[in-house]
XYZ file of C-alpha atoms in Angstrom:
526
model
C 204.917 52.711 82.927
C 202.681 50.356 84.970
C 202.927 46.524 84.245
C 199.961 44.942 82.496
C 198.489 41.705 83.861
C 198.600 39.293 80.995
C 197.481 36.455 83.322
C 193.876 36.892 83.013
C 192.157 33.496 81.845
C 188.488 35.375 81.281
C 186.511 38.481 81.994
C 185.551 37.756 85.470
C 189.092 37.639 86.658
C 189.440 41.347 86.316
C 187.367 41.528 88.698
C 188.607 38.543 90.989
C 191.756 39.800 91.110
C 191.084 43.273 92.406
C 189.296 41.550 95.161
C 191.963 39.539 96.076
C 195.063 41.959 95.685
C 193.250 45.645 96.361
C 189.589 45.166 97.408
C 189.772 48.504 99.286
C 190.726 50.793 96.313
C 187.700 52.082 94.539
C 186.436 51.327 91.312
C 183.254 52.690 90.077
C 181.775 56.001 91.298
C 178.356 56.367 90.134
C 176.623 60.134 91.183
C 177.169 60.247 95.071
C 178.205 56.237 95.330
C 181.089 54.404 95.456
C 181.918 51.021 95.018
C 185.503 49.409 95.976
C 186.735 46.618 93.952
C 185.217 43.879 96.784
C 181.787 45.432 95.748
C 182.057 45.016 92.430
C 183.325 41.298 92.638
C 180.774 40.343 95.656
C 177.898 42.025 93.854
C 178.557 39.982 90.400
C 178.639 37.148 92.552
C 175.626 37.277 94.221
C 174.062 38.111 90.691
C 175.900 34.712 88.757
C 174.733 32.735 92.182
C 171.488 33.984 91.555
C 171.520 33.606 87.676
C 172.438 29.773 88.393
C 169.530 29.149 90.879
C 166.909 30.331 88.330
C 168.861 27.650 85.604
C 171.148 29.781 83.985
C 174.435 28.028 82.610
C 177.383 28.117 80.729
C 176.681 29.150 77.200
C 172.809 30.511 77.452
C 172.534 33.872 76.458
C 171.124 36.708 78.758
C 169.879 39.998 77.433
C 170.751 43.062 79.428
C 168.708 46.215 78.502
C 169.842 48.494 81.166
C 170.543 52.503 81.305
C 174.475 53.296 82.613
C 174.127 52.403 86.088
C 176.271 50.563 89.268
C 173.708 47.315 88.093
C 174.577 47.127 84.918
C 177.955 46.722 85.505
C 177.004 43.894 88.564
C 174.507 42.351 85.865
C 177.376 42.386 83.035
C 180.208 40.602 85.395
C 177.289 38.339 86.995
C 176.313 37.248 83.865
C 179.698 35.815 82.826
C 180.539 34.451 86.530
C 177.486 32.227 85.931
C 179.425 30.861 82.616
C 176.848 32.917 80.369
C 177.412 35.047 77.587
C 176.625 39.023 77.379
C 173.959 40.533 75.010
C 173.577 44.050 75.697
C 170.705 46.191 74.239
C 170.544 49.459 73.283
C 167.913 51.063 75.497
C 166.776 53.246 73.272
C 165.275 50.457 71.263
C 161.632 50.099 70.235
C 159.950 46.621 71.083
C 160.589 45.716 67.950
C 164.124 46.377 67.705
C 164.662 44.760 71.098
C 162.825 41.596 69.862
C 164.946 41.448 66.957
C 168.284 40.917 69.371
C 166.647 38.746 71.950
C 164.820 36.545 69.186
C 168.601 36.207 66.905
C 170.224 35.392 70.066
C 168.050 33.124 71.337
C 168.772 34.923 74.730
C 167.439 32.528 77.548
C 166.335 35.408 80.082
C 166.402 39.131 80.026
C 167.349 41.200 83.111
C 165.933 44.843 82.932
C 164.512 47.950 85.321
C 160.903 49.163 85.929
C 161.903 51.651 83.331
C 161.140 49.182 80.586
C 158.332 47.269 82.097
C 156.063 47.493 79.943
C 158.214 46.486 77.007
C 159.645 43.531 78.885
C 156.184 42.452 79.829
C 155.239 42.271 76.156
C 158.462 40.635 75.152
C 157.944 38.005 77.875
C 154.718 36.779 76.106
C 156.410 37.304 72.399
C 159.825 35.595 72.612
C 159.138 31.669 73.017
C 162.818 30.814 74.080
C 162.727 33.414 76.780
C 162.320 31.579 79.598
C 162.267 34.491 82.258
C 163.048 38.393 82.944
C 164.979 39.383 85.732
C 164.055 43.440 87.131
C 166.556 44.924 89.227
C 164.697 47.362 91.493
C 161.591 45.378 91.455
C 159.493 42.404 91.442
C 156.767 40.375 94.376
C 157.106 37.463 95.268
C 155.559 35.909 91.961
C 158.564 37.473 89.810
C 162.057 37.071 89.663
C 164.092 40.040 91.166
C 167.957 41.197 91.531
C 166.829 43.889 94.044
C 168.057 41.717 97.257
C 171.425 41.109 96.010
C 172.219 44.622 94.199
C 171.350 46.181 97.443
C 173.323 44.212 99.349
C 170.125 42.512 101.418
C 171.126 39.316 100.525
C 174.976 39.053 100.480
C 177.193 36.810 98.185
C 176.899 33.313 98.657
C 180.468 31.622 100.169
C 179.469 28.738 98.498
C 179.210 30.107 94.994
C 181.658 28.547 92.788
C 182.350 30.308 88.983
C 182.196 28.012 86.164
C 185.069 26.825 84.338
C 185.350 29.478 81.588
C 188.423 29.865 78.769
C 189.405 32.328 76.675
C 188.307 31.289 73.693
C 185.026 30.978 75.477
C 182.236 33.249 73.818
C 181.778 36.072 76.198
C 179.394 39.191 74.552
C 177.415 39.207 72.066
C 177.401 42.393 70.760
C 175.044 43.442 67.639
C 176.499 46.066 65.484
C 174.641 49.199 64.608
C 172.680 48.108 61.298
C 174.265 50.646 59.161
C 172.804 47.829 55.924
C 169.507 45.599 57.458
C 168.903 44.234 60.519
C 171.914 44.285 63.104
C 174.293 41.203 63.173
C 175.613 39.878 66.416
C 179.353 40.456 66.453
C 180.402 37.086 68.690
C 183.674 38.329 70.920
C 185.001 36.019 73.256
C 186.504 36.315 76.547
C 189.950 35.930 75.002
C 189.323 39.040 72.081
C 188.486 41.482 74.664
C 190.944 40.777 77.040
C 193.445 40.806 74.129
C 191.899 44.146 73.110
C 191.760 46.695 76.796
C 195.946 44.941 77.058
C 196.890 46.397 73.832
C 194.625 49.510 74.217
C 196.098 50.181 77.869
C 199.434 49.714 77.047
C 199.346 52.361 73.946
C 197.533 54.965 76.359
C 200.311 53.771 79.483
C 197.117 53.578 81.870
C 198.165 53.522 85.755
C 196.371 52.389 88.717
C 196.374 55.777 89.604
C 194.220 57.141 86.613
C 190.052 58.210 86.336
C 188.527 57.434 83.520
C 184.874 59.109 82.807
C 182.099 57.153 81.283
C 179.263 58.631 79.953
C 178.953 57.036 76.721
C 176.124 54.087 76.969
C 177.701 50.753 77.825
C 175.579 48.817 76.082
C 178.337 50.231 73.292
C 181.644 47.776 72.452
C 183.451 51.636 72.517
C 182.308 52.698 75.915
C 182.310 48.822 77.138
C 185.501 48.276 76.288
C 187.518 51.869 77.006
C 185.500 53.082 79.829
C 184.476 49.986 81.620
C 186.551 46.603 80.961
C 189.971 48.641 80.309
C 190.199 50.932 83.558
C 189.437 47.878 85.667
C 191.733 45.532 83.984
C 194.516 48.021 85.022
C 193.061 48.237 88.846
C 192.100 52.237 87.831
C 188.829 54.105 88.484
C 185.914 54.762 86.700
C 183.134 57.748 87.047
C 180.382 56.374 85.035
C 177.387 59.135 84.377
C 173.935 58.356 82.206
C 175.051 60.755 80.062
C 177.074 63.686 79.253
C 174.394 66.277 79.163
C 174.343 68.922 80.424
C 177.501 69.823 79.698
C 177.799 71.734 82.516
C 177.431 69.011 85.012
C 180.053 66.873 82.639
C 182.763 69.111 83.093
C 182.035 69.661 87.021
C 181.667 65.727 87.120
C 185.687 65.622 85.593
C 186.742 67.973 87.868
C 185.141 67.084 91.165
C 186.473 63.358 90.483
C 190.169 64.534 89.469
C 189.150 62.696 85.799
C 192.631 61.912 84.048
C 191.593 60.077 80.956
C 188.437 61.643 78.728
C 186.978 59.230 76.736
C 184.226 60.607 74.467
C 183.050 61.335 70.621
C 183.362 63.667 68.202
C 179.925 65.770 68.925
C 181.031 66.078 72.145
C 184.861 67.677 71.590
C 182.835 69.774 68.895
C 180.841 71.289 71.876
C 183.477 71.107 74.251
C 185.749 72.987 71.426
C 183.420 75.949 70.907
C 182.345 76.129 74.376
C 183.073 79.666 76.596
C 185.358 78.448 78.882
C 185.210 81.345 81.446
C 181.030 79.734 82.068
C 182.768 77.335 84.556
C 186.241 78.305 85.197
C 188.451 81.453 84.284
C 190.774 80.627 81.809
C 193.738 81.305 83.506
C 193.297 78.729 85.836
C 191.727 76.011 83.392
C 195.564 74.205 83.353
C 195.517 74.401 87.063
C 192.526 72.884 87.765
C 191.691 70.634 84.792
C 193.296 67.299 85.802
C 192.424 65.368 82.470
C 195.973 64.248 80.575
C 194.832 62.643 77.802
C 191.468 62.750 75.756
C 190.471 60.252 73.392
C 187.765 60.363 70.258
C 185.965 57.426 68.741
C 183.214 55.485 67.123
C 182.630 58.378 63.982
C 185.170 60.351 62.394
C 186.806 63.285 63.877
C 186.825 66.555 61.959
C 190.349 67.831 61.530
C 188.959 71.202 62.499
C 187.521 70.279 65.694
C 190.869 68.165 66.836
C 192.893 71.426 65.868
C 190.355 73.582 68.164
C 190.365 71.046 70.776
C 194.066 70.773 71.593
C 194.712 74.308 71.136
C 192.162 74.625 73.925
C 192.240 72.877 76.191
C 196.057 72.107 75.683
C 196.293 68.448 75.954
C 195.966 65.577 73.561
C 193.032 64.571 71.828
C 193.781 60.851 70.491
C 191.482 60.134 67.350
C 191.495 56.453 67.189
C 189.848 53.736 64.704
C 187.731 50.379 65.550
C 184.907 48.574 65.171
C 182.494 46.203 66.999
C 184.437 43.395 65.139
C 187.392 43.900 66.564
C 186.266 44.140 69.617
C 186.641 47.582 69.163
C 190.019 49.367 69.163
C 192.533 48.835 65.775
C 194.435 52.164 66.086
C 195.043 55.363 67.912
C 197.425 58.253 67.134
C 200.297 58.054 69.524
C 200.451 59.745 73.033
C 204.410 59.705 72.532
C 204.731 60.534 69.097
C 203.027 62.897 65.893
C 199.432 63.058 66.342
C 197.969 63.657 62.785
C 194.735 65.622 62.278
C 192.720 63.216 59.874
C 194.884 60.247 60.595
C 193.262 57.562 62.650
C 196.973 56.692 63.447
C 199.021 53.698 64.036
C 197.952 50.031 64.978
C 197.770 49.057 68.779
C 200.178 46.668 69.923
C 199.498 42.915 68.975
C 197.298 44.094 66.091
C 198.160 44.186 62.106
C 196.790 45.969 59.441
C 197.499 45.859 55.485
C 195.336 47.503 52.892
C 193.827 45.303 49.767
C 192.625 46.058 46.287
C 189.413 44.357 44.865
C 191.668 41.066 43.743
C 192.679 40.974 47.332
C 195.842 42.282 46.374
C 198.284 43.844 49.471
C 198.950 48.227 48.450
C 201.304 50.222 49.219
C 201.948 53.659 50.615
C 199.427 56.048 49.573
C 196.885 53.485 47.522
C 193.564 53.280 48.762
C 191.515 50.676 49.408
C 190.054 48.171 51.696
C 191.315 48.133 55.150
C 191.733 44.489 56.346
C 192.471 43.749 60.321
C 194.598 40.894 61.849
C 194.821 39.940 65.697
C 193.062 38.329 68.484
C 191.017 41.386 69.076
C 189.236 39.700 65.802
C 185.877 38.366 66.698
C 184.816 34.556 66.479
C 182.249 35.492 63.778
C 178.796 36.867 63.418
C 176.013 34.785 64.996
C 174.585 32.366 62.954
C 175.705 34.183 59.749
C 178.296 31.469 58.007
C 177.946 32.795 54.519
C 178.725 36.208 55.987
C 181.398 35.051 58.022
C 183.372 33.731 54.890
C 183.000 36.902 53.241
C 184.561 39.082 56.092
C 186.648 36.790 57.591
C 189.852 35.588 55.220
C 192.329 33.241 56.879
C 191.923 34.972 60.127
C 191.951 38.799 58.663
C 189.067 40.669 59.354
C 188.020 42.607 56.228
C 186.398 45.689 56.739
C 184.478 47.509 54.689
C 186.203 50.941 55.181
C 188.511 52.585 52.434
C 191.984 53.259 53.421
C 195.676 54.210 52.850
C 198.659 54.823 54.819
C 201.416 57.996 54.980
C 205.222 56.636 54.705
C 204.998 56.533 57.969
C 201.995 54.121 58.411
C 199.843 56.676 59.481
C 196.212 55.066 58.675
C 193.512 57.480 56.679
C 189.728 56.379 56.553
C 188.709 57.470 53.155
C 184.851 56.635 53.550
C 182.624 53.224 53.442
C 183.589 50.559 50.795
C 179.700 50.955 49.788
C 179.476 54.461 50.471
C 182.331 55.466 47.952
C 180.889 57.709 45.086
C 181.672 56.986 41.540
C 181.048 60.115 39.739
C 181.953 58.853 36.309
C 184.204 56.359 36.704
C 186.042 58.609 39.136
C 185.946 58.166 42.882
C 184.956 60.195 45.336
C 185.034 59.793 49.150
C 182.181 61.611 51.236
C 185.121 61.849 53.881
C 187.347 64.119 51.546
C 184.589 66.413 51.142
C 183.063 66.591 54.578
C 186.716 67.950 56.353
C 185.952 70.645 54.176
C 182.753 71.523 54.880
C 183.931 71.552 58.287
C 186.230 74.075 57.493
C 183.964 76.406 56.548
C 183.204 77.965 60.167
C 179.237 78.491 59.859
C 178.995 74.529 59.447
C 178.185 72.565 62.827
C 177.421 69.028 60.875
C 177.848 67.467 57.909
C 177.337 64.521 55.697
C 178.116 63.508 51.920
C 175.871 60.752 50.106
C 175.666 59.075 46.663
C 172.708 59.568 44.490
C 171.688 58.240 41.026
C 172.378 60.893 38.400
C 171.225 60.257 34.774
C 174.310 61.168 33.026
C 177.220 60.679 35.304
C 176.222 57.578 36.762
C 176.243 58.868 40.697
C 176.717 62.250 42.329
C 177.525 63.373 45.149
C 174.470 64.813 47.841
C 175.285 66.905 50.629
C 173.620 67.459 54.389
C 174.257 70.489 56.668
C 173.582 71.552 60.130
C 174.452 74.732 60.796
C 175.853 76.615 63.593
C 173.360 79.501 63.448
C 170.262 79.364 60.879
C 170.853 81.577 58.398
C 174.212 82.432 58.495
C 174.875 80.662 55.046
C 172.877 79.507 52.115
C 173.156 76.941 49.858
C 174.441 78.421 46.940
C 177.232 80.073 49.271
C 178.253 76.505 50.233
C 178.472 74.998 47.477
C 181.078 78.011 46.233
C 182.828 77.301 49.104
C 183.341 73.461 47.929
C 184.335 75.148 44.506
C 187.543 76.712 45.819
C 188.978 73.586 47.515
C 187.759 70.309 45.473
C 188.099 69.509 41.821
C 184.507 70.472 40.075
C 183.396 66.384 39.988
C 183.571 66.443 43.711
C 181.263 69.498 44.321
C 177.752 68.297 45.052
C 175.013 69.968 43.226
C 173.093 69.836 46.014
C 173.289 70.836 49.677
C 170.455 70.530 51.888
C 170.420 72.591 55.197
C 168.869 71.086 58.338
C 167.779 71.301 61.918
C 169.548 67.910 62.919
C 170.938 64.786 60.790
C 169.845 61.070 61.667
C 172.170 59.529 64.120
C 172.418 56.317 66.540
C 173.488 56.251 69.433
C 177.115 56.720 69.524
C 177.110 60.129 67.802
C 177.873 58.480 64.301
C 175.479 59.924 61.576
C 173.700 57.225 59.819
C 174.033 57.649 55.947
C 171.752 54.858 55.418
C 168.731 56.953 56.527
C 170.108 59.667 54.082
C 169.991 57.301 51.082
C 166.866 55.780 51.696
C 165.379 59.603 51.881
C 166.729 59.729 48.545
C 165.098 56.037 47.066
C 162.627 56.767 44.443
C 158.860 56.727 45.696
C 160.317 57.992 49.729
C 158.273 60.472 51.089
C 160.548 63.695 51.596
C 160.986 64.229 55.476
């Protein structure tokens, strides 16, 4: 087992002390490129030197809308090395939605690419406390520009001198994915994180010696956390990819790069599960060649179907795990040494407590269900100018929520569905979670999702969503008998609607919220 630095006294010290103990050893591979630990460090450096000529300093906020990329980890690093906090955007965002997180964050400068010109052109004029935009691959001599010093044109500065910054110094800013309203910022300082890749490392026993693959968007607190911030606090590697399509090039990318660790989400162990095998590599020499020894899922629920298809494939451990931009993510993951429990989210990393509450606040027990409430310093300061909301989630330092729970005699955690997305069909309740792992059994079923709708007589029903596999191989009515022979008759929906694709963001998770609002009287049908 390799020994954890606990040492760290912010962010940028990852980084610092790679330079200083293995500056040689690589870090980040990005396509053909490689970058050593002294590139990293050097490169945020020259970007915080930068940041603090054009005014930048401890405490303003700088928006960084950037695709995966070698800058935007230089950008993220450089940003906190000037004493500045993080607020990554989603860069899939409309103007709007980008205006939204720059405007609530009072961000003091943006840095971006030409691929978002135009939008950061029109946000520059919009956003009154914006007082600049940085571009990274471009920019004359009348704009500002990162180009010089993420090439390497203009080296670091020997005189460049990182601000004082603490733990319990606010570090990110990261807004969660507006599942109710407008997003919130989540406010995680440098202390929660740090806290959070120690405890997450240490239940996965990274090494120096392992690859993790990142091709989830880091603008995520999932992919920022496990595929960025954790492999470099342990002095590992990296292989970070814009994305994991095609597939094809994904699972050449793991094997050209010796990949050890697979980080990903549930769609994508859903293709990788049903995927021919013998399309890349024989099958008899898949355990030769396939270097990955540990795969973890996160960010949406795992189907118990898909983990069961998944390890008997590929024969290696798929790790469904539990967290939430709150808690900076990561509050559990089934054990590498130890029962991993299709449909269990698992056990609570190291340093981290859980306990589940009824609606008086009241602890449960084994087996009772109800809200699942989070203690430890992965918990975030608080959401960004939101102090009645803060006092509502936050209860003498436990973070509650929102997610229905219970626990196995063994502490085995089970997400039963959304506090506010729990169905009560007659006083009785019913979890869309319960009914989707069996809609997932059903083998002509790709995707699914369970809602709550008014009903005139019973209060609420349930409403169901399917994608399936092949159009056509299954109808509606078959479904719903399908539902008949494994849930009592209040669960069954009345109602399954078949579709090309389901609403999701960007992390894979399925957003329910679009579902209900389809469903609102006076919507237009889609």
């Amino acid at each position: 087992m390799t020994t954890i630095p606990v040492d760290h006294k912010n962010l940028p010290d990852i980084l610092c002390r790679g330079f200083l103990e293995y500056p040689a050893r690589t870090a980040m591979v990005f396509g053909q490129r490689s970058f050593s630990y002294a590139d990293l460090y050097l490169k945020a450096v020259a970007v915080a030197a930068r940041l603090e000529r054009w005014g930048i300093k401890k405490g303003d906020r700088v928006g960084l809308l950037l695709d995966n990329s070698p800058d935007f980890v230089f950008c993220y690093f450089g940003i906190l090395l000037a004493g500045a906090i993080v607020v990554p955007i989603n860069h899939m965002f409309k103007r709007e939605e980008a205006r939204h997180i720059l405007e609530d964050s009072a961000s003091a400068a943006l840095i971006t690419s030409s691929a978002y010109d135009n939008m950061a052109r029109e946000l520059n004029v919009m956003i009154e406390p914006l007082r600049f935009i940085a571009w990274t691959n471009q920019g004359g001599q009348d704009e500002m520009s990162l180009d010089d010093v993420l090439s390497g044109s203009a080296p670091a500065p020997s005189s460049f001198k990182p601000g004082t910054v603490d733990l319990e110094d606010e570090a990110v800013f990261l807004y969660t994915s507006g599942t109710t309203g407008h997003p919130k910022a989540a406010v995680l300082t440098h202390g929660n994180l740090i806290a959070n890749v120690r405890s997450s490392a240490q239940s996965i026993d990274v090494t120096p010696g392992d690859t993790f693959i990142c091709f989830l968007p880091l603008f995520h607190s999932f992919a920022a956390t496990a595929c960025l911030l954790m492999p470099l606090f342990c002095g590992a590697k990296t292989v970070v990819m814009k994305s994991a399509r095609p597939i094809r090039r994904l699972i050449r990318t793991v094997r050209r790069h010796r990949v050890t660790i697979f980080v990903g989400i549930p769609s994508v162990y859903q293709i990788l599960a049903e995927i021919k095998l013998s399309k890349f590599l024989p099958g008899f020499l898949m355990s030769f060649f396939n270097p990955v020894r540990l795969a973890i899922s996160g960010a949406a629920a795992l189907p118990a179907v898909t983990f069961s298809k998944f390890e008997k494939k590929f024969r290696l451990p798929l790790l469904e795990g539990y967290g939430l931009t709150e808690a900076s993510p990561v509050v559990s993951l089934n054990p590498l040494a130890g029962p991993r429990k299709p449909g269990s989210i698992g056990l609570p990393i190291p340093e981290v407590r859980v306990k589940i509450i009824d609606e008086q606040g009241r602890e449960l027990g084994s087996g009772q269900e109800g809200e699942l409430c989070v203690f430890g310093p992965n918990v975030m300061k608080g959401y960004h100018g939101k102090d009645d909301e803060n006092k509502k989630v936050l209860k003498d330092g436990w973070l509650l929520t929102g997610d229905i729970a219970k626990t196995d005699p063994e502490g085995y955690l089970y997400i039963m569905g959304r506090k506010k997305e729990m169905v009560n069909v007659r006083g009785l309740n019913v979890y869309p979670r319960e009914i989707e792992e069996v809609l997932y059994q059903n083998p002509h079923i790709k995707e699914a999702a369970i809602i709550g709708v008014p009903d005139a007589h019973r209060g609420e029903i349930p409403k169901g969503y399917v994608v399936l596999k092949e159009a056509g191989s299954i109808t509606e009515h078959e479904i719903i008998a399908f539902l008949r022979e494994h849930l009592a008759l209040y669960k069954v929906p009345r109602k399954i609607e078949i579709r090309e694709n389901l609403p999701k963001n960007t992390s894979g998770k399925i957003l329910k919220r679009t579902l209900v609002e389809e469903n609102a009287p006076g919507h237009p049908r889609p």
